[in-house]
Amino acid sequence: MNLYLTVKTLHILSSVLLVGTGFGTAFYLFFANRTGSIPAIAAVSKLVVRADLWFTTPAVVFQPLSGLWLAHAAGWQWTTPWVTLSIMLYLLAGVCWLPVVWLQYETAKMAAATHAAGETALPARYWHFAQWWERLGYPAFLAMVAVYFLMVLKLSLIHISEPTRLGMI
């Protein structure tokens, strides 16, 4: 079995988990919030927190480890423009994602407490946090989409001097 191709496959699968889970959970919570239904918001926000813990967090850790290893194994310098830009965009997404994790946890707690108390409206703090959650999600998602493009289009950003690298891409 080829270690490079195995790690590359896991890298691709974890990137799908990372971006797919992020987009999917954001989609459901965004629209659950628009319903104003406290039971729906409480249920969805609880699942969003769970999905981040189970799927997104392991992928967030695996992505840079596998990506840097793959770049090194393929002979790419980490200072290569597309690699450097990918790292910077990944860090931007991470800077946005870390507060989002905390905001999700807090909004899930507020929604659960509001639902358990039988109240008919979420507190203003919930909506303030939800607004920041959404605002931070856009640049994080766009940064990760840009990273996908950089991974695929790397050949258009630099000149390959060694034909052997083509087999590693």
Short mmCIF file of C-alpha atoms in Angstrom, two decimals:
data_model
loop_
_atom_site.label_atom_id
_atom_site.label_comp_id
_atom_site.label_asym_id
_atom_site.label_seq_id
_atom_site.Cartn_x
_atom_site.Cartn_y
_atom_site.Cartn_z
CA MET A 1 0.00 0.00 0.00
CA ASN A 2 1.27 3.47 -0.87
CA LEU A 3 1.53 5.64 2.27
CA TYR A 4 1.38 8.91 0.31
CA LEU A 5 -1.85 7.95 -1.48
CA THR A 6 -3.39 6.65 1.75
CA VAL A 7 -2.65 9.90 3.60
CA LYS A 8 -3.84 11.89 0.58
CA THR A 9 -7.13 9.98 0.54
CA LEU A 10 -7.61 10.55 4.28
CA HIS A 11 -6.69 14.22 3.79
CA ILE A 12 -9.36 14.60 1.10
CA LEU A 13 -11.97 12.72 3.15
CA SER A 14 -11.24 14.81 6.25
CA SER A 15 -11.48 18.01 4.21
CA VAL A 16 -14.90 16.89 2.99
CA LEU A 17 -15.91 16.22 6.61
CA LEU A 18 -14.55 19.58 7.71
CA VAL A 19 -16.18 21.74 5.06
CA GLY A 20 -19.24 19.55 4.58
CA THR A 21 -20.09 19.34 8.25
CA GLY A 22 -19.44 23.06 8.68
CA PHE A 23 -21.66 23.99 5.74
CA GLY A 24 -24.36 21.46 6.63
CA THR A 25 -24.66 22.42 10.28
CA ALA A 26 -24.55 26.12 9.40
CA PHE A 27 -27.34 25.58 6.87
CA TYR A 28 -29.61 23.83 9.37
CA LEU A 29 -28.97 26.22 12.25
CA PHE A 30 -29.32 29.27 9.99
CA PHE A 31 -32.76 28.12 8.86
CA ALA A 32 -33.81 26.79 12.27
CA ASN A 33 -33.10 30.26 13.65
CA ARG A 34 -35.32 31.76 10.94
CA THR A 35 -38.27 29.64 12.07
CA GLY A 36 -38.23 31.13 15.56
CA SER A 37 -39.28 27.71 16.85
CA ILE A 38 -37.56 27.25 20.19
CA PRO A 39 -37.87 23.43 20.18
CA ALA A 40 -36.37 23.28 16.67
CA ILE A 41 -33.58 25.73 17.52
CA ALA A 42 -32.77 23.84 20.72
CA ALA A 43 -32.62 20.48 18.91
CA VAL A 44 -30.61 21.73 15.95
CA SER A 45 -28.15 23.77 18.02
CA LYS A 46 -27.49 20.74 20.24
CA LEU A 47 -26.72 18.65 17.14
CA VAL A 48 -24.49 21.39 15.69
CA VAL A 49 -22.35 21.34 18.82
CA ARG A 50 -22.21 17.54 18.69
CA ALA A 51 -21.26 17.51 14.99
CA ASP A 52 -18.46 20.00 15.62
CA LEU A 53 -17.12 17.83 18.42
CA TRP A 54 -17.39 14.51 16.58
CA PHE A 55 -16.55 15.46 12.99
CA THR A 56 -15.17 18.97 12.59
CA THR A 57 -12.68 19.01 15.46
CA PRO A 58 -10.84 15.80 14.45
CA ALA A 59 -10.70 17.05 10.85
CA VAL A 60 -9.41 20.45 11.99
CA VAL A 61 -6.51 18.69 13.71
CA PHE A 62 -5.83 16.16 10.93
CA GLN A 63 -5.93 18.64 8.03
CA PRO A 64 -2.77 20.66 8.76
CA LEU A 65 -0.84 17.59 9.92
CA SER A 66 -1.67 15.60 6.81
CA GLY A 67 -1.45 18.59 4.48
CA LEU A 68 2.01 19.60 5.63
CA TRP A 69 3.19 16.00 5.51
CA LEU A 70 1.81 15.59 1.98
CA ALA A 71 3.47 18.80 0.80
CA HIS A 72 6.78 17.68 2.28
CA ALA A 73 6.48 14.14 0.89
CA ALA A 74 5.69 15.51 -2.57
CA GLY A 75 8.70 17.80 -2.46
CA TRP A 76 6.82 21.07 -2.16
CA GLN A 77 8.44 23.70 0.01
CA TRP A 78 6.13 25.14 2.64
CA THR A 79 7.15 28.55 1.28
CA THR A 80 5.72 27.70 -2.14
CA PRO A 81 3.08 30.41 -2.81
CA TRP A 82 0.05 28.12 -3.00
CA VAL A 83 1.13 26.21 0.14
CA THR A 84 1.78 29.42 2.08
CA LEU A 85 -1.51 30.95 0.96
CA SER A 86 -3.36 27.74 1.86
CA ILE A 87 -1.84 27.82 5.36
CA MET A 88 -2.78 31.48 5.79
CA LEU A 89 -6.36 30.87 4.66
CA TYR A 90 -6.62 27.81 6.92
CA LEU A 91 -5.43 29.94 9.85
CA LEU A 92 -8.00 32.62 8.94
CA ALA A 93 -10.73 29.98 8.96
CA GLY A 94 -9.45 28.76 12.33
CA VAL A 95 -9.43 32.26 13.81
CA CYS A 96 -13.09 32.52 12.81
CA TRP A 97 -13.97 28.97 13.83
CA LEU A 98 -12.66 29.06 17.41
CA PRO A 99 -15.09 31.77 18.57
CA VAL A 100 -17.85 30.07 16.56
CA VAL A 101 -17.38 26.89 18.62
CA TRP A 102 -17.84 28.87 21.83
CA LEU A 103 -20.83 30.79 20.38
CA GLN A 104 -22.48 27.53 19.29
CA TYR A 105 -22.02 26.03 22.72
CA GLU A 106 -23.45 29.10 24.44
CA THR A 107 -26.42 29.45 22.08
CA ALA A 108 -27.19 25.74 22.43
CA LYS A 109 -27.24 26.14 26.23
CA MET A 110 -29.51 29.20 25.97
CA ALA A 111 -31.88 27.47 23.55
CA ALA A 112 -32.06 24.34 25.72
CA ALA A 113 -32.72 26.38 28.88
CA THR A 114 -35.37 28.49 27.14
CA HIS A 115 -37.06 25.36 25.80
CA ALA A 116 -36.90 23.55 29.16
CA ALA A 117 -38.41 26.58 30.92
CA GLY A 118 -41.27 26.66 28.42
CA GLU A 119 -40.54 30.26 27.52
CA THR A 120 -41.82 31.65 24.25
CA ALA A 121 -38.83 33.77 23.24
CA LEU A 122 -35.10 33.35 23.22
CA PRO A 123 -33.11 36.00 25.09
CA ALA A 124 -31.63 38.93 23.16
CA ARG A 125 -28.19 37.55 24.02
CA TYR A 126 -29.00 34.45 21.95
CA TRP A 127 -29.73 36.55 18.86
CA HIS A 128 -26.63 38.67 19.40
CA PHE A 129 -24.50 35.51 19.58
CA ALA A 130 -26.30 33.99 16.59
CA GLN A 131 -25.53 37.10 14.57
CA TRP A 132 -21.81 36.87 15.41
CA TRP A 133 -21.86 33.13 14.69
CA GLU A 134 -23.20 33.86 11.23
CA ARG A 135 -20.81 36.75 10.55
CA LEU A 136 -17.78 34.64 11.46
CA GLY A 137 -19.01 31.70 9.41
CA TYR A 138 -18.88 33.48 6.04
CA PRO A 139 -15.15 34.29 5.98
CA ALA A 140 -14.31 30.86 7.43
CA PHE A 141 -16.30 29.08 4.73
CA LEU A 142 -14.95 31.26 1.92
CA ALA A 143 -11.39 30.74 3.15
CA MET A 144 -11.86 26.97 3.06
CA VAL A 145 -13.36 27.11 -0.45
CA ALA A 146 -10.30 29.10 -1.54
CA VAL A 147 -8.06 26.41 -0.01
CA TYR A 148 -9.85 23.79 -2.14
CA PHE A 149 -9.14 25.85 -5.25
CA LEU A 150 -5.49 26.23 -4.27
CA MET A 151 -5.15 22.48 -3.74
CA VAL A 152 -6.52 21.76 -7.20
CA LEU A 153 -5.04 24.66 -9.19
CA LYS A 154 -1.55 24.67 -7.67
CA LEU A 155 0.03 23.99 -11.04
CA SER A 156 -1.21 27.30 -12.39
CA LEU A 157 0.52 29.19 -9.57
CA ILE A 158 4.04 27.82 -9.97
CA HIS A 159 6.23 26.11 -12.53
CA ILE A 160 7.11 22.51 -11.94
CA SER A 161 10.73 21.78 -12.76
CA GLU A 162 10.61 18.09 -11.91
CA PRO A 163 8.21 15.90 -13.92
CA THR A 164 8.24 13.35 -11.09
CA ARG A 165 6.09 15.70 -9.03
CA LEU A 166 3.21 15.19 -11.46
CA GLY A 167 2.72 11.70 -10.08
CA MET A 168 2.49 13.07 -6.54
CA ILE A 169 -0.28 15.57 -7.21
#
